[in-house]
Short mmCIF file of C-alpha atoms in Angstrom, two decimals:
data_model
loop_
_atom_site.label_atom_id
_atom_site.label_comp_id
_atom_site.label_asym_id
_atom_site.label_seq_id
_atom_site.Cartn_x
_atom_site.Cartn_y
_atom_site.Cartn_z
CA MET A 1 34.39 1.00 -13.22
CA GLY A 2 33.26 3.21 -15.72
CA LYS A 3 36.09 2.88 -18.85
CA PHE A 4 34.75 6.02 -20.29
CA ILE A 5 32.26 7.57 -17.11
CA ARG A 6 33.98 9.15 -14.10
CA THR A 7 32.95 8.17 -11.07
CA GLU A 8 32.12 9.93 -7.22
CA GLU A 9 31.56 7.48 -3.95
CA VAL A 10 28.57 8.16 -2.44
CA PRO A 11 29.23 6.00 0.75
CA ASN A 12 26.09 7.87 2.59
CA CYS A 13 22.35 8.04 2.33
CA PRO A 14 21.42 11.43 0.83
CA LEU A 15 18.23 11.55 3.27
CA CYS A 16 19.80 10.84 6.72
CA ASN A 17 23.22 10.70 6.10
CA GLN A 18 23.97 7.34 7.41
CA PRO A 19 26.27 5.36 6.13
CA GLY A 20 24.90 2.60 3.60
CA SER A 21 25.19 -0.75 3.09
CA PRO A 22 25.70 -3.19 -0.65
CA LEU A 23 22.29 -4.09 -1.67
CA TYR A 24 23.77 -4.91 -5.58
CA GLU A 25 26.99 -4.95 -6.40
CA GLN A 26 29.20 -5.49 -9.83
CA VAL A 27 25.73 -5.10 -12.02
CA SER A 28 25.79 -3.87 -15.64
CA ASP A 29 23.48 -1.84 -18.75
CA ARG A 30 21.66 -4.35 -20.32
CA LEU A 31 19.73 -1.90 -22.52
CA TYR A 32 22.17 0.21 -23.69
CA ASP A 33 25.41 -1.40 -23.07
CA VAL A 34 26.63 2.17 -20.80
CA PRO A 35 30.42 0.50 -20.13
CA GLY A 36 30.89 -0.15 -16.78
CA SER A 37 30.27 -2.56 -13.49
CA TRP A 38 27.39 -0.75 -10.92
CA SER A 39 26.84 -0.89 -7.61
CA PHE A 40 23.66 0.01 -5.18
CA SER A 41 23.76 0.89 -1.76
CA TYR A 42 21.31 0.40 0.44
CA CYS A 43 19.69 3.12 4.17
CA GLY A 44 17.74 0.30 6.55
CA HIS A 45 16.35 3.73 8.08
CA CYS A 46 15.04 5.63 4.95
CA HIS A 47 14.39 2.75 2.91
CA LEU A 48 16.34 4.34 0.04
CA ALA A 49 18.90 2.76 -2.48
CA TRP A 50 21.56 4.76 -4.27
CA LEU A 51 23.76 4.03 -7.28
CA ASN A 52 27.30 4.09 -5.16
CA PRO A 53 29.79 4.89 -7.26
CA ARG A 54 27.90 7.02 -9.32
CA PRO A 55 28.90 9.36 -12.30
CA VAL A 56 30.51 12.62 -11.72
CA LEU A 57 28.14 15.17 -12.43
CA GLU A 58 29.58 16.18 -15.44
CA ASP A 59 29.75 12.97 -16.91
CA ILE A 60 25.81 11.92 -16.22
CA PRO A 61 24.69 12.57 -20.08
CA LYS A 62 26.91 9.74 -21.31
CA CYS A 63 25.14 7.03 -19.63
CA TYR A 64 22.09 8.08 -22.44
CA PRO A 65 22.63 7.32 -25.30
CA ASP A 66 21.36 8.55 -28.53
CA ALA A 67 19.09 5.27 -29.19
CA TYR A 68 17.53 6.46 -25.65
CA PHE A 69 13.95 5.75 -25.54
CA THR A 70 12.96 10.45 -25.70
CA HIS A 71 14.28 10.26 -28.36
CA GLU A 72 11.40 8.23 -30.53
CA PRO A 73 8.97 10.34 -32.58
CA VAL A 74 5.53 11.12 -31.05
CA GLU A 75 2.71 9.09 -33.35
CA SER A 76 0.06 11.58 -34.64
CA VAL A 77 -2.89 9.88 -32.81
CA ASP A 78 -5.58 11.82 -31.61
CA PHE A 79 -6.94 9.74 -29.04
CA LEU A 80 -10.18 11.96 -29.53
CA SER A 81 -10.30 11.69 -33.28
CA LEU A 82 -13.16 10.28 -34.98
CA ASN A 83 -10.70 10.02 -37.80
CA PRO A 84 -11.43 6.51 -39.67
CA THR A 85 -7.85 5.47 -38.91
CA SER A 86 -7.24 6.06 -35.48
CA ARG A 87 -6.22 3.56 -33.38
CA ILE A 88 -9.32 3.76 -31.50
CA SER A 89 -13.20 2.64 -32.28
CA THR A 90 -15.54 4.80 -32.24
CA PHE A 91 -17.39 3.09 -29.22
CA LYS A 92 -14.15 3.62 -26.72
CA ARG A 93 -13.66 7.02 -27.86
CA ARG A 94 -17.33 7.75 -26.81
CA LEU A 95 -16.73 5.33 -23.42
CA ARG A 96 -13.48 7.14 -23.24
CA ILE A 97 -14.95 10.67 -23.44
CA ALA A 98 -17.90 9.90 -21.11
CA VAL A 99 -15.43 8.89 -18.23
CA LEU A 100 -13.55 11.76 -19.03
CA ARG A 101 -16.36 14.26 -19.18
CA GLU A 102 -18.13 12.77 -15.95
CA GLN A 103 -15.78 11.67 -13.41
CA PHE A 104 -12.59 14.67 -14.52
CA GLY A 105 -14.66 17.16 -15.22
CA TYR A 106 -13.66 17.77 -18.71
CA ARG A 107 -17.41 18.86 -19.46
CA HIS A 108 -16.29 21.03 -22.69
CA LEU A 109 -15.94 17.82 -24.28
CA GLU A 110 -18.55 16.87 -26.52
CA PRO A 111 -21.60 15.14 -25.04
CA GLN A 112 -22.29 11.42 -24.30
CA LEU A 113 -25.43 9.04 -24.88
CA ARG A 114 -26.70 8.20 -20.57
CA LEU A 115 -25.69 4.68 -21.81
CA PHE A 116 -21.97 5.80 -22.39
CA CYS A 117 -21.80 7.64 -19.17
CA MET A 118 -23.19 4.62 -17.38
CA LEU A 119 -20.60 1.93 -18.92
CA GLY A 120 -17.73 4.17 -18.34
CA LYS A 121 -18.42 4.22 -14.12
CA VAL A 122 -18.33 0.42 -14.27
CA ALA A 123 -15.68 -0.07 -16.77
CA MET A 124 -13.51 2.44 -14.13
CA LEU A 125 -13.98 -0.15 -11.69
CA VAL A 126 -12.06 -2.86 -13.91
CA PRO A 127 -8.27 -2.21 -13.58
CA SER A 128 -7.38 -2.90 -17.16
CA LEU A 129 -10.04 -1.14 -18.67
CA ARG A 130 -9.65 1.94 -16.16
CA GLN A 131 -5.97 2.51 -17.82
CA ARG A 132 -6.91 2.15 -21.15
CA LEU A 133 -9.66 4.88 -21.03
CA THR A 134 -7.60 6.92 -19.23
CA MET A 135 -4.54 6.36 -21.66
CA GLY A 136 -2.70 4.58 -18.87
CA LEU A 137 -1.98 8.03 -17.44
CA GLY A 138 -2.71 7.26 -13.64
CA ALA A 139 -2.67 9.74 -11.32
CA MET A 140 -1.03 11.96 -14.35
CA LEU A 141 -4.60 12.70 -15.29
CA ARG A 142 -5.93 15.34 -13.11
CA PRO A 143 -8.51 17.11 -12.91
CA TRP A 144 -9.98 19.08 -15.11
CA LYS A 145 -9.13 23.25 -14.26
CA GLU A 146 -10.32 26.08 -16.39
CA HIS A 147 -7.39 27.85 -17.46
CA GLY A 148 -5.32 25.42 -15.82
CA ARG A 149 -1.59 25.95 -16.59
CA LEU A 150 0.75 22.67 -16.50
CA LEU A 151 4.81 22.13 -16.43
CA ASP A 152 5.67 18.82 -17.20
CA ILE A 153 9.51 18.83 -15.95
CA GLY A 154 11.26 16.10 -18.11
CA CYS A 155 8.91 16.02 -20.35
CA GLY A 156 11.29 13.97 -22.95
CA ASN A 157 9.20 14.08 -26.66
CA GLY A 158 6.11 15.87 -25.97
CA SER A 159 3.78 12.54 -25.75
CA TYR A 160 2.35 13.64 -22.11
CA LEU A 161 1.75 16.97 -22.83
CA ALA A 162 0.25 16.97 -26.33
CA MET A 163 -1.87 14.85 -24.86
CA MET A 164 -2.71 17.55 -22.12
CA LYS A 165 -2.99 19.74 -24.79
CA ARG A 166 -5.66 17.91 -26.59
CA LEU A 167 -7.68 18.43 -23.16
CA GLY A 168 -7.41 22.27 -23.10
CA TRP A 169 -4.53 22.71 -20.59
CA GLU A 170 -2.00 24.95 -21.63
CA VAL A 171 1.31 23.17 -21.68
CA VAL A 172 4.74 23.64 -21.30
CA GLY A 173 7.81 21.37 -20.18
CA THR A 174 11.64 21.07 -19.64
CA GLU A 175 14.09 18.89 -20.66
CA ILE A 176 18.31 18.76 -20.52
CA ASP A 177 18.04 16.53 -23.56
CA PRO A 178 18.19 18.80 -26.67
CA LYS A 179 17.13 15.73 -29.38
CA ALA A 180 14.08 15.06 -27.43
CA ALA A 181 12.80 18.85 -26.11
CA ASP A 182 13.25 18.93 -30.60
CA ILE A 183 11.08 16.50 -31.03
CA ALA A 184 8.46 18.23 -28.46
CA THR A 185 9.04 21.50 -29.75
CA SER A 186 8.85 21.00 -33.78
CA SER A 187 6.41 18.52 -34.30
CA LEU A 188 4.06 19.07 -31.19
CA GLY A 189 4.31 23.23 -31.33
CA ILE A 190 5.10 22.89 -27.34
CA PHE A 191 7.41 25.47 -25.48
CA VAL A 192 10.37 23.00 -23.96
CA HIS A 193 13.27 25.11 -21.98
CA VAL A 194 16.32 23.08 -22.70
CA GLY A 195 18.69 23.01 -19.99
CA ASP A 196 18.95 23.27 -16.27
CA LEU A 197 16.05 23.27 -14.15
CA LYS A 198 17.33 26.67 -12.00
CA ASP A 199 17.09 28.26 -15.30
CA ALA A 200 14.09 27.97 -16.68
CA PRO A 201 12.25 30.93 -17.67
CA PHE A 202 8.77 30.97 -15.98
CA GLU A 203 7.42 32.88 -13.04
CA HIS A 204 7.22 31.40 -9.46
CA ALA A 205 4.13 30.20 -8.01
CA SER A 206 2.36 30.11 -11.84
CA PHE A 207 1.26 26.51 -12.23
CA ASP A 208 -1.60 25.16 -11.17
CA VAL A 209 -0.15 21.15 -11.85
CA ILE A 210 3.74 20.30 -11.84
CA THR A 211 4.20 16.70 -13.51
CA MET A 212 7.79 14.36 -13.60
CA SER A 213 7.34 11.27 -14.34
CA HIS A 214 10.37 9.03 -14.11
CA VAL A 215 12.67 11.56 -13.22
CA ILE A 216 13.89 12.24 -9.58
CA GLU A 217 15.66 8.97 -10.21
CA HIS A 218 18.16 10.93 -12.05
CA VAL A 219 19.13 13.34 -10.41
CA ALA A 220 21.97 14.00 -8.57
CA ASP A 221 20.04 15.96 -5.50
CA PRO A 222 16.38 14.95 -5.27
CA ILE A 223 15.65 17.32 -2.58
CA GLU A 224 17.44 20.58 -4.09
CA PHE A 225 15.17 19.49 -7.55
CA LEU A 226 12.02 18.93 -5.55
CA ASN A 227 12.35 21.98 -3.53
CA THR A 228 13.38 24.09 -7.11
CA ALA A 229 10.23 22.65 -8.66
CA ALA A 230 7.98 23.68 -6.29
CA ARG A 231 9.18 27.52 -6.21
CA PHE A 232 6.97 27.05 -9.99
CA LEU A 233 3.56 25.91 -8.16
CA LYS A 234 0.99 28.12 -7.07
CA PRO A 235 0.39 27.44 -3.39
CA GLY A 236 -3.13 24.88 -3.37
CA GLY A 237 -1.02 23.37 -6.39
CA GLU A 238 -0.63 19.97 -7.05
CA MET A 239 2.75 18.02 -7.70
CA ILE A 240 2.26 14.94 -8.87
CA VAL A 241 5.59 12.53 -9.00
CA VAL A 242 5.99 8.94 -10.54
CA THR A 243 9.33 6.82 -9.78
CA PRO A 244 10.05 3.03 -9.86
CA ASN A 245 9.36 1.30 -6.59
CA LEU A 246 11.97 -0.79 -4.71
CA SER A 247 9.57 -2.66 -2.87
CA SER A 248 8.02 -3.40 -5.48
CA LEU A 249 6.75 -7.61 -6.12
CA GLY A 250 9.60 -7.50 -9.17
CA SER A 251 12.02 -5.85 -7.19
CA ARG A 252 11.90 -8.76 -4.88
CA ILE A 253 11.58 -11.89 -6.96
CA PHE A 254 13.54 -10.76 -9.60
CA GLY A 255 16.74 -8.65 -7.80
CA ALA A 256 19.60 -7.62 -9.44
CA ASP A 257 17.12 -8.91 -12.78
CA TRP A 258 14.29 -6.07 -11.94
CA TYR A 259 14.20 -4.16 -14.65
CA TYR A 260 13.78 -0.56 -13.29
CA LEU A 261 17.63 -0.77 -11.52
CA ASP A 262 18.65 0.94 -14.92
CA PRO A 263 22.06 1.68 -13.72
CA PRO A 264 24.36 4.27 -14.40
CA ARG A 265 20.91 6.21 -15.58
CA HIS A 266 18.69 5.30 -11.87
CA LEU A 267 21.38 7.29 -9.40
CA TYR A 268 18.29 6.83 -6.46
CA LEU A 269 15.97 4.16 -5.93
CA PHE A 270 12.80 4.71 -4.31
CA THR A 271 10.26 3.04 -1.64
CA PRO A 272 6.85 4.45 -0.74
CA ALA A 273 8.52 5.46 2.97
CA SER A 274 11.38 7.42 1.43
CA VAL A 275 8.76 8.94 -0.96
CA ARG A 276 7.48 10.00 2.37
CA LEU A 277 10.35 11.12 3.94
CA LEU A 278 11.74 13.10 1.02
CA PHE A 279 8.10 15.31 1.11
CA THR A 280 8.16 15.43 4.62
CA LYS A 281 12.10 16.77 4.75
CA LEU A 282 10.94 19.62 1.71
CA ARG A 283 8.33 21.08 4.24
CA LEU A 284 6.54 23.10 1.39
CA PHE A 285 3.43 20.55 1.43
CA GLY A 286 0.21 20.38 3.14
CA HIS A 287 -1.43 17.32 2.34
CA LEU A 288 0.62 14.06 0.42
CA ASP A 289 -0.73 11.03 -1.05
CA VAL A 290 1.66 8.65 -2.09
CA HIS A 291 0.29 4.93 -3.28
CA THR A 292 1.82 1.79 -5.70
CA ILE A 293 0.47 0.80 -9.31
CA SER A 294 1.12 -1.73 -10.83
CA ARG A 295 0.15 -1.00 -14.36
CA LYS A 296 3.72 -1.91 -15.61
CA GLY A 297 3.61 -5.24 -14.05
CA GLN A 298 3.14 -7.55 -17.01
CA LYS A 299 5.67 -5.53 -18.84
CA ILE A 300 8.40 -6.35 -15.90
CA PHE A 301 8.11 -9.83 -15.89
CA ARG A 302 8.37 -9.61 -19.88
CA LYS A 303 11.53 -7.90 -19.23
CA TRP A 304 12.84 -10.04 -16.64
CA ALA A 305 12.25 -13.37 -18.66
CA LEU A 306 14.09 -11.74 -21.48
CA VAL A 307 16.49 -11.06 -19.62
CA ARG A 308 17.30 -14.43 -18.66
CA LYS A 309 17.14 -15.70 -22.09
CA THR A 310 19.01 -13.63 -24.29
CA GLY A 311 21.43 -10.94 -21.39
CA TYR A 312 19.60 -7.76 -22.32
CA PHE A 313 16.32 -6.28 -21.72
CA LYS A 314 16.40 -4.77 -25.64
CA SER A 315 13.04 -4.43 -26.88
CA GLU A 316 14.21 -5.71 -30.49
CA HIS A 317 14.99 -9.30 -29.03
CA GLU A 318 11.01 -9.59 -27.55
CA PRO A 319 9.40 -11.17 -30.36
CA ILE A 320 11.70 -14.25 -28.94
CA LEU A 321 8.67 -14.49 -26.31
CA THR A 322 5.44 -13.60 -28.40
CA HIS A 323 4.91 -16.98 -29.27
CA SER A 324 5.88 -18.47 -26.00
CA LEU A 325 2.28 -19.16 -23.99
CA GLN A 326 4.63 -20.06 -20.72
CA TRP A 327 6.03 -16.96 -21.10
CA ARG A 328 2.79 -15.21 -21.65
CA LEU A 329 0.57 -17.10 -19.16
CA GLY A 330 3.65 -16.31 -16.61
CA ALA A 331 2.92 -12.07 -17.42
CA TRP A 332 -0.41 -12.72 -17.01
CA LEU A 333 -0.36 -14.02 -13.67
CA PHE A 334 2.50 -12.62 -11.83
CA GLY A 335 0.54 -9.00 -12.99
CA LEU A 336 -2.45 -10.30 -11.31
CA ILE A 337 -0.99 -11.16 -8.16
CA GLU A 338 1.18 -7.79 -8.68
CA GLY A 339 -2.43 -6.10 -8.80
CA ALA A 340 -3.70 -8.21 -5.93
CA GLY A 341 -0.96 -7.34 -3.59
CA THR A 342 -0.94 -3.64 -4.25
CA TRP A 343 -4.21 -3.05 -2.74
CA ILE A 344 -2.24 -4.20 0.57
CA ALA A 345 1.44 -4.31 0.51
CA GLU A 346 2.60 -1.72 -1.55
CA TRP A 347 3.86 -4.18 -4.59
CA GLY A 348 2.76 -2.18 -7.74
CA GLU A 349 6.04 -1.46 -9.85
CA GLU A 350 5.85 2.43 -9.59
CA ILE A 351 5.04 4.73 -6.71
CA GLU A 352 3.06 8.13 -6.95
CA CYS A 353 2.92 10.90 -5.49
CA VAL A 354 0.52 13.77 -5.17
CA ALA A 355 1.18 16.62 -3.35
CA VAL A 356 -0.38 19.44 -2.59
CA LYS A 357 1.80 22.72 -1.95
CA ALA A 358 0.70 24.48 1.28
#
């Protein structure tokens, strides 16, 4: 077990305290080469998986190298700009603004021709176009709320907060990684609390929306973590949680080669059933919508192909697959099948949860 990382046994399910059974054993970190071989346990009652043994709390930072993706600088691209150097065309910009105005309530954005409003409604029926027009945010793109306050927990380099700030929200974040937080504060001018969520200097019941994307799978105690986060949420406010889906098509097919397994950083792997159980145990939320999305399907296939060909998930190896029609076609077909299955079988690679505080 990890030569430089101390570990502790977690024999019982954190949700129901029942003994777990082996799911995957002796899996290495094929993304950042953190030393050690790692195993996951699974609870057949709660449908939750967890790293067992896992790093002790003090050694968890050792699992995140300097090259971790949240340390990348945020590109200064304004997704609403008419600047000719912008990456999006004028047509796409106008279509996006029409969608944001008409379907998400951002009426303060400049009006668009009726044609764009009609085209936007049609485009939103096509999953691939909907993803592009909404910047790939999914449930993280909330309808407009005047004077709305948004807290992003585990905000990384602040790229999501920058988009929501541009749309008119008052935004702040929390982040335990000082290097990532510094990017958000220095380049984007966004306040980020660095450190434990319990110590965040925010008033209780002061936010309309709290988001956390790919966060709860990293924390040692998800129930305590969500309880702490909920204190900052107003009654009637929304908590948005996005996390990998252990029951996804990619997880079912690729097994120990599933990209989102990600040991030793992912301490937990949830299913829609275990997310519902998690929020039920909190007893703080009156309405709960849990579903899966397949926006990462093609990426998951490419990562599987990459690890099978090179032994690693590392992005610098991806050009190997760029000119392969076989792999491109496979990724497209996998994404198509997963997208269709998501509607009836919760096959999507990610779980989205929208919980409304009672």
